[in-house]
Amino acid sequence: MFKKATKKIAYELDPTGMLIPVQSSNMSSKFKLLYLVKKVVSIWPWKPMKYVPTGVKLDKVLKEGDTRSIGQETNTKVTVSTSSVDEGKLRGTITTGICETDGKAKVSLLRSIGSTSLEAVEISLDDLMKTLERSKFDMSHWLIKKLQKDKVDGVGIVIQAVRTTNPLEVQMLTSARGSLKFYAEPLTQVSTAFSVNYEHKLTVEEGTILAFRVYELNIQHDGTLNSIGSPTKKKCIFVNDDIHIPEDNVTDFKSLKSHMGKNFSEFTLIDKTTKTHLWKFLSKLLPSTEALSLLYQMLEINQPEYENELLATEALSEDMKQTFKDLEEFLGISASDEDNPNELVRTLMIFVGVADDLDDLIMKYICRINKEARKQKLQLVETILEQVCSENETSTFTLPEDSFAENEEFLTLCGIEECEDMPTGNHFVVIPSQKPILLSMYVMMYGLESLDPENEG
Protein backbone atom coordinates (compact mmCIF):
# COMPACT_ATOMS: atom_id res chain seq x y z
CA MET A 1 0.00 0.00 0.00
CA PHE A 2 2.72 2.47 0.99
CA LYS A 3 4.73 1.63 -2.10
CA LYS A 4 1.77 2.17 -4.43
CA ALA A 5 0.97 5.48 -2.73
CA THR A 6 4.51 6.88 -2.96
CA LYS A 7 4.79 5.82 -6.61
CA LYS A 8 1.58 7.72 -7.36
CA ILE A 9 2.66 10.83 -5.43
CA ALA A 10 6.15 10.90 -6.97
CA TYR A 11 4.70 10.73 -10.47
CA GLU A 12 2.15 13.48 -9.74
CA LEU A 13 4.88 15.80 -8.42
CA ASP A 14 7.45 14.94 -11.12
CA PRO A 15 6.32 12.96 -14.21
CA THR A 16 9.92 12.98 -15.53
CA GLY A 17 10.86 10.21 -13.08
CA MET A 18 13.70 12.08 -11.36
CA LEU A 19 11.80 11.96 -8.06
CA ILE A 20 12.31 8.45 -6.66
CA PRO A 21 9.49 6.93 -4.53
CA VAL A 22 10.43 5.33 -1.20
CA GLN A 23 9.58 1.64 -1.19
CA SER A 24 8.79 1.09 2.50
CA SER A 25 7.73 3.44 5.31
CA ASN A 26 10.26 2.14 7.81
CA MET A 27 13.12 2.68 5.32
CA SER A 28 12.16 6.35 5.05
CA SER A 29 14.73 7.65 7.53
CA LYS A 30 17.55 6.19 5.42
CA PHE A 31 16.79 8.67 2.61
CA LYS A 32 17.40 11.87 4.53
CA LEU A 33 19.38 14.69 2.99
CA LEU A 34 23.08 14.01 2.33
CA TYR A 35 22.73 10.25 2.87
CA LEU A 36 24.51 8.02 0.35
CA VAL A 37 22.47 5.52 -1.67
CA LYS A 38 23.48 2.66 -3.95
CA LYS A 39 22.09 2.66 -7.48
CA VAL A 40 20.57 -0.53 -8.90
CA VAL A 41 19.95 -0.74 -12.66
CA SER A 42 17.43 -3.44 -13.56
CA ILE A 43 18.36 -6.07 -16.13
CA TRP A 44 14.94 -5.44 -17.64
CA PRO A 45 15.17 -2.30 -19.85
CA TRP A 46 11.59 -1.15 -19.17
CA LYS A 47 12.11 -1.08 -15.40
CA PRO A 48 13.12 2.17 -13.66
CA MET A 49 16.35 2.44 -11.68
CA LYS A 50 16.23 1.96 -7.92
CA TYR A 51 18.29 3.13 -4.98
CA VAL A 52 19.21 1.04 -1.95
CA PRO A 53 20.05 2.88 1.28
CA THR A 54 23.54 2.57 2.75
CA GLY A 55 22.62 4.14 6.08
CA VAL A 56 25.74 6.33 5.89
CA LYS A 57 25.77 10.13 5.71
CA LEU A 58 28.22 12.08 3.53
CA ASP A 59 30.24 13.52 6.43
CA LYS A 60 31.17 10.00 7.59
CA VAL A 61 33.06 9.21 4.35
CA LEU A 62 34.88 12.55 3.94
CA LYS A 63 38.34 13.29 5.29
CA GLU A 64 37.89 16.16 7.69
CA GLY A 65 34.67 16.96 5.90
CA ASP A 66 32.23 19.24 7.69
CA THR A 67 28.79 19.19 6.07
CA ARG A 68 27.23 21.51 8.64
CA SER A 69 28.02 24.44 6.36
CA ILE A 70 25.73 23.03 3.65
CA GLY A 71 22.54 25.04 3.78
CA GLN A 72 19.01 23.65 3.50
CA GLU A 73 15.74 25.20 2.46
CA THR A 74 12.12 24.09 2.52
CA ASN A 75 9.77 24.84 -0.33
CA THR A 76 7.09 23.44 -2.64
CA LYS A 77 4.40 22.93 -0.01
CA VAL A 78 1.47 21.08 -1.59
CA THR A 79 -1.62 19.17 -0.49
CA VAL A 80 -2.43 15.85 -2.16
CA SER A 81 -5.46 13.57 -2.11
CA THR A 82 -5.86 10.88 -4.76
CA SER A 83 -7.81 7.71 -5.45
CA SER A 84 -7.77 5.06 -8.14
CA VAL A 85 -9.96 2.09 -9.05
CA ASP A 86 -8.84 -1.11 -10.76
CA GLU A 87 -11.52 -3.52 -11.93
CA GLY A 88 -11.41 -7.06 -13.19
CA LYS A 89 -13.87 -9.77 -14.13
CA LEU A 90 -13.53 -13.27 -12.75
CA ARG A 91 -15.53 -16.26 -13.89
CA GLY A 92 -15.25 -20.01 -14.04
CA THR A 93 -17.09 -23.33 -14.16
CA ILE A 94 -16.69 -26.39 -11.93
CA THR A 95 -18.27 -29.61 -13.21
CA THR A 96 -18.78 -32.87 -11.32
CA GLY A 97 -20.82 -35.92 -12.22
CA ILE A 98 -24.24 -34.45 -11.35
CA CYS A 99 -23.59 -30.84 -10.49
CA GLU A 100 -22.31 -27.87 -12.44
CA THR A 101 -21.49 -24.54 -10.80
CA ASP A 102 -20.97 -21.29 -12.67
CA GLY A 103 -19.36 -18.37 -10.90
CA LYS A 104 -19.04 -14.78 -12.05
CA ALA A 105 -17.67 -11.82 -10.13
CA LYS A 106 -16.64 -8.24 -10.68
CA VAL A 107 -13.70 -7.37 -8.44
CA SER A 108 -12.69 -3.79 -7.67
CA LEU A 109 -9.58 -2.43 -5.96
CA LEU A 110 -10.02 1.10 -4.62
CA ARG A 111 -6.88 2.84 -3.42
CA SER A 112 -7.15 6.25 -1.81
CA ILE A 113 -4.68 8.64 -0.23
CA GLY A 114 -6.18 10.88 2.42
CA SER A 115 -5.62 14.61 2.17
CA THR A 116 -2.13 15.41 3.41
CA SER A 117 0.34 18.27 3.16
CA LEU A 118 3.80 17.70 1.75
CA GLU A 119 6.95 19.77 1.76
CA ALA A 120 10.17 19.46 -0.20
CA VAL A 121 13.37 20.09 1.72
CA GLU A 122 16.58 20.35 -0.28
CA ILE A 123 20.22 21.23 0.17
CA SER A 124 22.08 24.15 -1.35
CA LEU A 125 23.85 22.70 -4.38
CA ASP A 126 26.35 25.55 -4.32
CA ASP A 127 27.30 24.72 -0.71
CA LEU A 128 27.52 21.02 -1.58
CA MET A 129 29.87 21.64 -4.49
CA LYS A 130 32.13 23.89 -2.41
CA THR A 131 32.31 21.25 0.34
CA LEU A 132 33.15 18.43 -2.08
CA GLU A 133 35.75 20.53 -3.94
CA ARG A 134 37.72 21.30 -0.78
CA SER A 135 37.34 17.83 0.74
CA LYS A 136 38.43 14.29 -0.14
CA PHE A 137 36.63 11.00 0.24
CA ASP A 138 38.21 8.63 2.73
CA MET A 139 39.15 5.69 0.48
CA SER A 140 39.86 3.55 3.57
CA HIS A 141 36.30 3.90 4.89
CA TRP A 142 34.53 0.52 4.98
CA LEU A 143 31.61 1.73 2.81
CA ILE A 144 33.84 3.20 0.10
CA LYS A 145 35.87 -0.02 -0.03
CA LYS A 146 32.72 -2.13 -0.20
CA LEU A 147 31.15 -0.04 -2.97
CA GLN A 148 34.39 -0.33 -4.95
CA LYS A 149 34.65 -4.06 -4.40
CA ASP A 150 31.02 -4.72 -5.31
CA LYS A 151 31.35 -2.72 -8.55
CA VAL A 152 27.95 -1.14 -7.91
CA ASP A 153 25.84 0.37 -10.69
CA GLY A 154 26.38 3.81 -9.21
CA VAL A 155 26.37 5.85 -6.00
CA GLY A 156 24.14 8.82 -5.31
CA ILE A 157 23.69 11.44 -2.63
CA VAL A 158 20.21 12.58 -1.53
CA ILE A 159 19.79 16.26 -2.42
CA GLN A 160 16.01 16.61 -1.96
CA ALA A 161 13.41 14.84 0.18
CA VAL A 162 9.61 15.12 0.00
CA ARG A 163 8.04 14.47 3.40
CA THR A 164 4.66 14.66 5.09
CA THR A 165 3.83 17.54 7.42
CA ASN A 166 0.86 15.74 8.96
CA PRO A 167 -0.15 12.06 9.30
CA LEU A 168 -0.99 10.35 6.00
CA GLU A 169 -3.69 7.70 5.72
CA VAL A 170 -3.54 5.17 2.88
CA GLN A 171 -6.59 2.97 2.33
CA MET A 172 -7.23 -0.04 0.13
CA LEU A 173 -10.73 -1.43 -0.28
CA THR A 174 -11.25 -4.71 -2.12
CA SER A 175 -14.83 -5.55 -3.07
CA ALA A 176 -16.37 -8.37 -5.04
CA ARG A 177 -19.91 -8.63 -6.39
CA GLY A 178 -21.15 -11.67 -8.21
CA SER A 179 -23.35 -14.71 -8.40
CA LEU A 180 -23.21 -18.49 -8.27
CA LYS A 181 -25.50 -20.79 -10.24
CA PHE A 182 -26.14 -24.44 -9.40
CA TYR A 183 -27.68 -26.95 -11.81
CA ALA A 184 -28.86 -30.00 -9.86
CA GLU A 185 -31.30 -31.21 -12.52
CA PRO A 186 -31.69 -30.31 -16.21
CA LEU A 187 -34.72 -28.12 -15.45
CA THR A 188 -33.73 -26.95 -11.97
CA GLN A 189 -31.51 -23.90 -11.44
CA VAL A 190 -30.61 -22.32 -8.11
CA SER A 191 -28.88 -18.93 -8.02
CA THR A 192 -27.38 -16.94 -5.20
CA ALA A 193 -25.70 -13.54 -5.08
CA PHE A 194 -22.66 -12.74 -2.98
CA SER A 195 -20.80 -9.66 -1.82
CA VAL A 196 -17.38 -9.48 -0.19
CA ASN A 197 -15.58 -6.40 1.14
CA TYR A 198 -12.10 -6.10 2.63
CA GLU A 199 -10.64 -2.86 3.95
CA HIS A 200 -7.00 -2.24 4.82
CA LYS A 201 -5.66 1.04 6.24
CA LEU A 202 -2.14 2.27 6.83
CA THR A 203 -1.30 5.45 8.73
CA VAL A 204 2.05 7.09 8.03
CA GLU A 205 3.57 9.35 10.67
CA GLU A 206 4.27 13.05 10.20
CA GLY A 207 7.73 13.70 8.78
CA THR A 208 7.92 10.44 6.80
CA ILE A 209 9.92 10.80 3.58
CA LEU A 210 7.82 9.65 0.61
CA ALA A 211 10.21 10.44 -2.25
CA PHE A 212 13.69 11.79 -2.86
CA ARG A 213 15.99 13.12 -5.55
CA VAL A 214 19.67 12.28 -5.94
CA TYR A 215 22.84 13.43 -7.66
CA GLU A 216 25.27 10.75 -8.80
CA LEU A 217 28.89 10.85 -7.67
CA ASN A 218 32.07 9.92 -9.48
CA ILE A 219 35.42 10.20 -7.68
CA GLN A 220 39.09 9.69 -8.44
CA HIS A 221 41.30 7.02 -6.84
CA ASP A 222 42.81 9.65 -4.54
CA GLY A 223 39.36 10.55 -3.19
CA THR A 224 38.91 13.85 -5.02
CA LEU A 225 35.62 14.59 -6.74
CA ASN A 226 35.58 13.89 -10.46
CA SER A 227 31.96 14.72 -11.34
CA ILE A 228 28.50 15.09 -9.86
CA GLY A 229 25.18 15.43 -11.65
CA SER A 230 21.68 14.19 -12.41
CA PRO A 231 21.31 10.39 -12.67
CA THR A 232 20.62 8.40 -15.83
CA LYS A 233 19.17 4.93 -16.33
CA LYS A 234 22.62 3.65 -17.26
CA LYS A 235 25.26 2.24 -14.93
CA CYS A 236 27.67 4.83 -13.59
CA ILE A 237 31.17 4.09 -12.27
CA PHE A 238 31.65 5.34 -8.71
CA VAL A 239 35.47 5.33 -8.60
CA ASN A 240 36.92 6.47 -11.89
CA ASP A 241 39.13 3.69 -13.28
CA ASP A 242 38.22 4.00 -16.98
CA ILE A 243 36.74 0.48 -16.99
CA HIS A 244 33.80 0.19 -19.37
CA ILE A 245 30.64 -1.26 -17.85
CA PRO A 246 28.91 -3.42 -20.48
CA GLU A 247 25.22 -2.74 -20.98
CA ASP A 248 22.65 -5.47 -21.55
CA ASN A 249 21.61 -5.34 -25.18
CA VAL A 250 17.89 -6.09 -25.13
CA THR A 251 16.41 -4.40 -28.17
CA ASP A 252 13.66 -6.73 -29.38
CA PHE A 253 11.56 -9.66 -28.22
CA LYS A 254 14.01 -12.26 -29.53
CA SER A 255 16.86 -10.80 -27.47
CA LEU A 256 14.50 -10.54 -24.46
CA LYS A 257 13.74 -14.28 -24.62
CA SER A 258 17.45 -15.05 -24.80
CA HIS A 259 18.02 -12.70 -21.86
CA MET A 260 15.39 -14.50 -19.78
CA GLY A 261 16.82 -17.92 -20.57
CA LYS A 262 20.23 -16.79 -19.33
CA ASN A 263 18.97 -15.13 -16.16
CA PHE A 264 16.59 -17.93 -15.18
CA SER A 265 19.05 -20.75 -15.90
CA GLU A 266 19.54 -21.29 -12.15
CA PHE A 267 15.86 -22.28 -11.83
CA THR A 268 16.36 -25.06 -14.37
CA LEU A 269 19.58 -26.31 -12.72
CA ILE A 270 18.36 -26.76 -9.14
CA ASP A 271 16.99 -30.14 -8.10
CA LYS A 272 13.29 -30.96 -7.73
CA THR A 273 13.42 -30.93 -3.92
CA THR A 274 14.74 -27.35 -3.89
CA LYS A 275 12.14 -26.31 -6.45
CA THR A 276 9.37 -27.85 -4.35
CA HIS A 277 10.45 -25.91 -1.25
CA LEU A 278 10.70 -22.63 -3.16
CA TRP A 279 7.32 -23.26 -4.78
CA LYS A 280 5.75 -23.72 -1.34
CA PHE A 281 7.18 -20.45 -0.05
CA LEU A 282 6.39 -18.42 -3.17
CA SER A 283 2.81 -19.72 -3.40
CA LYS A 284 2.11 -17.83 -0.17
CA LEU A 285 3.91 -14.63 -1.19
CA LEU A 286 3.11 -14.23 -4.89
CA PRO A 287 -0.59 -13.21 -4.55
CA SER A 288 0.48 -10.06 -2.68
CA THR A 289 2.54 -7.40 -4.44
CA GLU A 290 3.28 -5.85 -1.03
CA ALA A 291 4.80 -9.14 0.17
CA LEU A 292 6.81 -9.39 -3.05
CA SER A 293 8.13 -5.87 -2.53
CA LEU A 294 9.37 -6.83 0.93
CA LEU A 295 10.85 -10.04 -0.45
CA TYR A 296 12.73 -8.06 -3.09
CA GLN A 297 14.18 -5.77 -0.44
CA MET A 298 15.22 -8.74 1.69
CA LEU A 299 17.00 -10.37 -1.25
CA GLU A 300 18.51 -7.14 -2.56
CA ILE A 301 19.92 -5.88 0.73
CA ASN A 302 20.87 -9.43 1.73
CA GLN A 303 21.29 -8.42 5.37
CA PRO A 304 19.16 -10.05 8.08
CA GLU A 305 19.02 -6.94 10.27
CA TYR A 306 17.18 -5.03 7.52
CA GLU A 307 14.87 -7.95 6.88
CA ASN A 308 13.92 -8.19 10.55
CA GLU A 309 13.25 -4.45 10.64
CA LEU A 310 10.94 -4.73 7.65
CA LEU A 311 8.95 -7.64 9.03
CA ALA A 312 8.55 -6.01 12.42
CA THR A 313 6.83 -2.91 11.07
CA GLU A 314 4.91 -3.80 7.93
CA ALA A 315 1.28 -4.95 8.16
CA LEU A 316 1.88 -8.66 7.62
CA SER A 317 0.13 -11.61 9.19
CA GLU A 318 2.08 -13.81 11.57
CA ASP A 319 1.93 -16.64 9.03
CA MET A 320 3.43 -14.35 6.37
CA LYS A 321 6.19 -13.22 8.72
CA GLN A 322 7.04 -16.85 9.46
CA THR A 323 7.14 -17.58 5.73
CA PHE A 324 9.74 -14.83 5.30
CA LYS A 325 11.86 -16.23 8.13
CA ASP A 326 11.64 -19.79 6.80
CA LEU A 327 12.58 -18.64 3.30
CA GLU A 328 15.54 -16.64 4.63
CA GLU A 329 16.80 -19.70 6.49
CA PHE A 330 16.25 -21.95 3.47
CA LEU A 331 18.20 -19.62 1.16
CA GLY A 332 21.00 -19.22 3.69
CA ILE A 333 20.88 -15.41 3.61
CA SER A 334 21.96 -15.13 7.25
CA ALA A 335 25.20 -16.97 6.52
CA SER A 336 25.82 -15.71 2.98
CA ASP A 337 29.40 -15.16 1.87
CA GLU A 338 29.90 -11.76 0.22
CA ASP A 339 32.82 -13.12 -1.80
CA ASN A 340 30.64 -15.94 -3.17
CA PRO A 341 27.16 -14.51 -3.76
CA ASN A 342 24.25 -16.93 -3.68
CA GLU A 343 23.25 -17.42 -7.32
CA LEU A 344 19.77 -18.63 -6.34
CA VAL A 345 19.21 -15.45 -4.31
CA ARG A 346 20.27 -13.36 -7.31
CA THR A 347 17.89 -15.25 -9.62
CA LEU A 348 14.98 -14.93 -7.19
CA MET A 349 15.63 -11.19 -6.90
CA ILE A 350 15.47 -10.88 -10.71
CA PHE A 351 12.23 -12.89 -10.70
CA VAL A 352 10.30 -11.02 -8.00
CA GLY A 353 11.66 -7.65 -9.17
CA VAL A 354 9.22 -7.54 -12.09
CA ALA A 355 6.17 -7.57 -9.79
CA ASP A 356 6.32 -3.77 -9.39
CA ASP A 357 4.38 -3.34 -12.63
CA LEU A 358 1.71 -5.88 -11.72
CA ASP A 359 -1.36 -5.31 -9.58
CA ASP A 360 -2.77 -7.64 -6.94
CA LEU A 361 -5.60 -8.64 -9.29
CA ILE A 362 -3.12 -9.76 -11.94
CA MET A 363 -0.94 -11.63 -9.43
CA LYS A 364 -3.94 -13.40 -7.91
CA TYR A 365 -5.08 -14.40 -11.39
CA ILE A 366 -1.65 -15.80 -12.33
CA CYS A 367 -1.53 -17.77 -9.07
CA ARG A 368 -5.00 -19.29 -9.27
CA ILE A 369 -4.93 -20.61 -12.85
CA ASN A 370 -3.69 -24.15 -13.36
CA LYS A 371 -0.50 -25.26 -15.06
CA GLU A 372 -2.06 -25.77 -18.50
CA ALA A 373 -3.82 -22.40 -18.40
CA ARG A 374 -0.60 -20.66 -17.38
CA LYS A 375 1.23 -22.13 -20.37
CA GLN A 376 -1.59 -21.01 -22.65
CA LYS A 377 -1.50 -17.43 -21.24
CA LEU A 378 2.28 -17.37 -21.58
CA GLN A 379 1.94 -18.24 -25.27
CA LEU A 380 -0.80 -15.62 -25.67
CA VAL A 381 1.36 -12.82 -24.22
CA GLU A 382 4.27 -14.01 -26.35
CA THR A 383 2.09 -13.70 -29.46
CA ILE A 384 1.22 -10.11 -28.48
CA LEU A 385 4.77 -9.06 -27.60
CA GLU A 386 6.21 -10.48 -30.83
CA GLN A 387 4.07 -7.88 -32.62
CA VAL A 388 4.42 -4.85 -30.33
CA CYS A 389 7.59 -5.25 -28.20
CA SER A 390 9.85 -3.11 -30.40
CA GLU A 391 7.25 -0.36 -30.91
CA ASN A 392 7.58 2.83 -28.86
CA GLU A 393 4.16 4.27 -29.64
CA THR A 394 0.60 3.01 -29.43
CA SER A 395 0.41 -0.09 -31.63
CA THR A 396 -2.14 -2.63 -32.78
CA PHE A 397 -1.88 -6.39 -32.99
CA THR A 398 -3.99 -9.34 -34.06
CA LEU A 399 -4.91 -12.59 -32.34
CA PRO A 400 -6.27 -15.89 -33.66
CA GLU A 401 -10.03 -16.11 -34.17
CA ASP A 402 -12.07 -16.16 -30.92
CA SER A 403 -8.97 -15.56 -28.78
CA PHE A 404 -10.45 -12.49 -27.09
CA ALA A 405 -13.66 -14.30 -26.13
CA GLU A 406 -11.66 -17.20 -24.68
CA ASN A 407 -9.26 -14.92 -22.80
CA GLU A 408 -11.44 -11.91 -22.02
CA GLU A 409 -10.78 -11.99 -18.26
CA PHE A 410 -7.01 -12.18 -18.72
CA LEU A 411 -6.80 -9.52 -21.46
CA THR A 412 -9.10 -7.19 -19.51
CA LEU A 413 -6.75 -7.37 -16.52
CA CYS A 414 -3.96 -6.35 -18.91
CA GLY A 415 -6.01 -3.34 -20.02
CA ILE A 416 -6.40 -4.63 -23.59
CA GLU A 417 -9.57 -4.10 -25.58
CA GLU A 418 -10.67 -4.69 -29.14
CA CYS A 419 -9.87 -1.93 -31.63
CA GLU A 420 -13.19 -0.72 -33.02
CA ASP A 421 -11.59 1.59 -35.62
CA MET A 422 -10.28 -1.26 -37.78
CA PRO A 423 -12.34 -2.31 -40.83
CA THR A 424 -12.11 -5.98 -39.81
CA GLY A 425 -12.39 -7.53 -36.36
CA ASN A 426 -9.81 -9.30 -34.22
CA HIS A 427 -7.55 -6.23 -33.92
CA PHE A 428 -6.42 -4.95 -30.52
CA VAL A 429 -4.55 -1.91 -29.29
CA VAL A 430 -1.68 -1.54 -26.80
CA ILE A 431 -0.68 1.89 -25.50
CA PRO A 432 2.91 2.52 -24.27
CA SER A 433 1.92 2.48 -20.57
CA GLN A 434 0.54 -1.07 -20.94
CA LYS A 435 3.71 -2.59 -22.38
CA PRO A 436 5.63 -2.75 -19.08
CA ILE A 437 2.68 -4.70 -17.65
CA LEU A 438 2.73 -7.20 -20.53
CA LEU A 439 6.52 -7.54 -20.38
CA SER A 440 6.57 -8.04 -16.61
CA MET A 441 3.69 -10.49 -16.81
CA TYR A 442 5.57 -12.48 -19.44
CA VAL A 443 8.73 -12.59 -17.31
CA MET A 444 6.71 -13.59 -14.22
CA MET A 445 4.97 -16.50 -15.98
CA TYR A 446 8.20 -17.55 -17.71
CA GLY A 447 9.92 -17.66 -14.31
CA LEU A 448 7.08 -19.73 -12.84
CA GLU A 449 7.37 -22.19 -15.71
CA SER A 450 11.11 -22.49 -15.09
CA LEU A 451 10.59 -22.97 -11.36
CA ASP A 452 7.59 -25.32 -11.46
CA PRO A 453 8.73 -28.61 -9.82
CA GLU A 454 6.30 -30.56 -12.01
CA ASN A 455 7.99 -29.50 -15.22
CA GLU A 456 10.66 -31.80 -16.60
CA GLY A 457 14.17 -30.59 -17.48
CSV table of N, CA and C in Angstrom, one decimal, residues 219-278:
chain,number,residue,atom,x,y,z
A,219,ILE,N,34.2,9.7,-8.3
A,219,ILE,CA,35.4,10.2,-7.7
A,219,ILE,C,36.7,9.6,-8.3
A,220,GLN,N,37.8,10.2,-8.0
A,220,GLN,CA,39.1,9.7,-8.4
A,220,GLN,C,39.6,8.7,-7.4
A,221,HIS,N,40.7,8.0,-7.8
A,221,HIS,CA,41.3,7.0,-6.8
A,221,HIS,C,41.9,7.7,-5.6
A,222,ASP,N,42.3,9.0,-5.7
A,222,ASP,CA,42.8,9.7,-4.5
A,222,ASP,C,41.7,10.3,-3.7
A,223,GLY,N,40.5,10.1,-4.0
A,223,GLY,CA,39.4,10.5,-3.2
A,223,GLY,C,38.8,11.9,-3.6
A,224,THR,N,39.4,12.6,-4.6
A,224,THR,CA,38.9,13.9,-5.0
A,224,THR,C,37.7,13.7,-5.9
A,225,LEU,N,36.8,14.7,-5.9
A,225,LEU,CA,35.6,14.6,-6.7
A,225,LEU,C,36.0,14.7,-8.2
A,226,ASN,N,35.4,13.8,-9.0
A,226,ASN,CA,35.6,13.9,-10.5
A,226,ASN,C,34.4,14.6,-11.1
A,227,SER,N,33.2,14.1,-10.8
A,227,SER,CA,32.0,14.7,-11.3
A,227,SER,C,30.8,14.4,-10.4
A,228,ILE,N,29.8,15.3,-10.6
A,228,ILE,CA,28.5,15.1,-9.9
A,228,ILE,C,27.4,15.7,-10.7
A,229,GLY,N,26.3,15.0,-10.8
A,229,GLY,CA,25.2,15.4,-11.7
A,229,GLY,C,23.9,14.6,-11.6
A,230,SER,N,23.0,14.9,-12.4
A,230,SER,CA,21.7,14.2,-12.4
A,230,SER,C,21.9,12.7,-12.9
A,231,PRO,N,21.1,11.8,-12.3
A,231,PRO,CA,21.3,10.4,-12.7
A,231,PRO,C,20.7,10.1,-14.0
A,232,THR,N,21.2,9.0,-14.6
A,232,THR,CA,20.6,8.4,-15.8
A,232,THR,C,20.2,7.0,-15.5
A,233,LYS,N,19.6,6.3,-16.5
A,233,LYS,CA,19.2,4.9,-16.3
A,233,LYS,C,20.3,4.0,-16.5
A,234,LYS,N,21.5,4.5,-17.0
A,234,LYS,CA,22.6,3.6,-17.3
A,234,LYS,C,23.5,3.5,-16.0
A,235,LYS,N,24.3,2.5,-16.0
A,235,LYS,CA,25.3,2.2,-14.9
A,235,LYS,C,26.3,3.3,-14.9
A,236,CYS,N,26.7,3.7,-13.7
A,236,CYS,CA,27.7,4.8,-13.6
A,236,CYS,C,28.8,4.4,-12.6
A,237,ILE,N,30.0,4.5,-13.1
A,237,ILE,CA,31.2,4.1,-12.3
A,237,ILE,C,31.3,5.1,-11.1
A,238,PHE,N,31.5,4.5,-9.9
A,238,PHE,CA,31.7,5.3,-8.7
A,238,PHE,C,33.1,5.9,-8.6
A,239,VAL,N,34.1,4.9,-8.6
A,239,VAL,CA,35.5,5.3,-8.6
A,239,VAL,C,36.0,5.3,-10.0
A,240,ASN,N,36.5,6.4,-10.5
A,240,ASN,CA,36.9,6.5,-11.9
A,240,ASN,C,38.2,5.6,-12.2
A,241,ASP,N,38.0,4.5,-12.9
A,241,ASP,CA,39.1,3.7,-13.3
A,241,ASP,C,39.1,3.4,-14.8
A,242,ASP,N,38.3,4.1,-15.5
A,242,ASP,CA,38.2,4.0,-17.0
A,242,ASP,C,37.9,2.6,-17.4
A,243,ILE,N,37.2,1.8,-16.6
A,243,ILE,CA,36.7,0.5,-17.0
A,243,ILE,C,35.3,0.6,-17.5
A,244,HIS,N,35.1,0.1,-18.7
A,244,HIS,CA,33.8,0.2,-19.4
A,244,HIS,C,32.9,-0.8,-18.7
A,245,ILE,N,31.7,-0.4,-18.4
A,245,ILE,CA,30.6,-1.3,-17.9
A,245,ILE,C,29.7,-1.7,-19.0
A,246,PRO,N,29.7,-3.0,-19.4
A,246,PRO,CA,28.9,-3.4,-20.5
A,246,PRO,C,27.4,-3.3,-20.2
A,247,GLU,N,26.7,-2.9,-21.1
A,247,GLU,CA,25.2,-2.7,-21.0
A,247,GLU,C,24.5,-3.9,-21.6
A,248,ASP,N,23.4,-4.4,-21.0
A,248,ASP,CA,22.7,-5.5,-21.5
A,248,ASP,C,22.0,-5.0,-22.8
A,249,ASN,N,22.1,-5.7,-23.9
A,249,ASN,CA,21.6,-5.3,-25.2
A,249,ASN,C,20.3,-6.1,-25.5
A,250,VAL,N,19.2,-5.5,-24.9
A,250,VAL,CA,17.9,-6.1,-25.1
A,250,VAL,C,17.1,-5.1,-26.0
A,251,THR,N,17.0,-5.4,-27.3
A,251,THR,CA,16.4,-4.4,-28.2
A,251,THR,C,15.1,-4.9,-28.8
A,252,ASP,N,14.9,-6.2,-28.8
A,252,ASP,CA,13.7,-6.7,-29.4
A,252,ASP,C,13.2,-8.0,-28.6
A,253,PHE,N,12.1,-8.6,-29.0
A,253,PHE,CA,11.6,-9.7,-28.2
A,253,PHE,C,12.5,-10.9,-28.3
A,254,LYS,N,13.1,-11.1,-29.4
A,254,LYS,CA,14.0,-12.3,-29.5
A,254,LYS,C,15.2,-12.2,-28.5
A,255,SER,N,15.8,-11.0,-28.4
A,255,SER,CA,16.9,-10.8,-27.5
A,255,SER,C,16.4,-10.9,-26.0
A,256,LEU,N,15.1,-10.4,-25.8
A,256,LEU,CA,14.5,-10.5,-24.5
A,256,LEU,C,14.4,-12.0,-24.0
A,257,LYS,N,13.9,-12.9,-24.9
A,257,LYS,CA,13.7,-14.3,-24.6
A,257,LYS,C,15.1,-14.9,-24.3
A,258,SER,N,16.1,-14.5,-25.1
A,258,SER,CA,17.5,-15.1,-24.8
A,258,SER,C,18.0,-14.6,-23.4
A,259,HIS,N,17.6,-13.3,-23.1
A,259,HIS,CA,18.0,-12.7,-21.9
A,259,HIS,C,17.4,-13.4,-20.7
A,260,MET,N,16.1,-13.8,-20.8
A,260,MET,CA,15.4,-14.5,-19.8
A,260,MET,C,16.0,-15.9,-19.6
A,261,GLY,N,16.2,-16.6,-20.7
A,261,GLY,CA,16.8,-17.9,-20.6
A,261,GLY,C,18.1,-17.9,-19.8
A,262,LYS,N,18.9,-16.9,-20.0
A,262,LYS,CA,20.2,-16.8,-19.3
A,262,LYS,C,20.0,-16.5,-17.8
A,263,ASN,N,19.1,-15.6,-17.5
A,263,ASN,CA,19.0,-15.1,-16.2
A,263,ASN,C,18.1,-16.1,-15.3
A,264,PHE,N,17.4,-16.9,-15.9
A,264,PHE,CA,16.6,-17.9,-15.2
A,264,PHE,C,17.2,-19.3,-15.3
A,265,SER,N,18.4,-19.4,-15.8
A,265,SER,CA,19.0,-20.8,-15.9
A,265,SER,C,19.2,-21.5,-14.5
A,266,GLU,N,19.4,-20.7,-13.5
A,266,GLU,CA,19.5,-21.3,-12.2
A,266,GLU,C,18.3,-22.1,-11.7
A,267,PHE,N,17.1,-21.6,-12.1
A,267,PHE,CA,15.9,-22.3,-11.8
A,267,PHE,C,15.8,-23.7,-12.5
A,268,THR,N,16.4,-23.8,-13.7
A,268,THR,CA,16.4,-25.1,-14.4
A,268,THR,C,17.4,-26.0,-13.9
A,269,LEU,N,18.5,-25.5,-13.2
A,269,LEU,CA,19.6,-26.3,-12.7
A,269,LEU,C,19.4,-26.9,-11.3
A,270,ILE,N,18.6,-26.2,-10.5
A,270,ILE,CA,18.4,-26.8,-9.1
A,270,ILE,C,17.5,-28.0,-9.2
A,271,ASP,N,17.7,-28.8,-8.1
A,271,ASP,CA,17.0,-30.1,-8.1
A,271,ASP,C,15.5,-30.0,-7.7
A,272,LYS,N,14.7,-31.0,-7.9
A,272,LYS,CA,13.3,-31.0,-7.7
A,272,LYS,C,12.9,-30.7,-6.3
A,273,THR,N,13.7,-31.2,-5.3
A,273,THR,CA,13.4,-30.9,-3.9
A,273,THR,C,13.5,-29.4,-3.6
A,274,THR,N,14.6,-28.8,-4.1
A,274,THR,CA,14.7,-27.4,-3.9
A,274,THR,C,13.6,-26.6,-4.5
A,275,LYS,N,13.3,-27.0,-5.8
A,275,LYS,CA,12.1,-26.3,-6.5
A,275,LYS,C,10.9,-26.4,-5.6
A,276,THR,N,10.6,-27.6,-5.1
A,276,THR,CA,9.4,-27.9,-4.3
A,276,THR,C,9.3,-26.9,-3.1
A,277,HIS,N,10.4,-26.8,-2.4
A,277,HIS,CA,10.4,-25.9,-1.3
A,277,HIS,C,10.2,-24.5,-1.7
A,278,LEU,N,10.9,-24.0,-2.7
A,278,LEU,CA,10.7,-22.6,-3.2
A,278,LEU,C,9.3,-22.4,-3.6
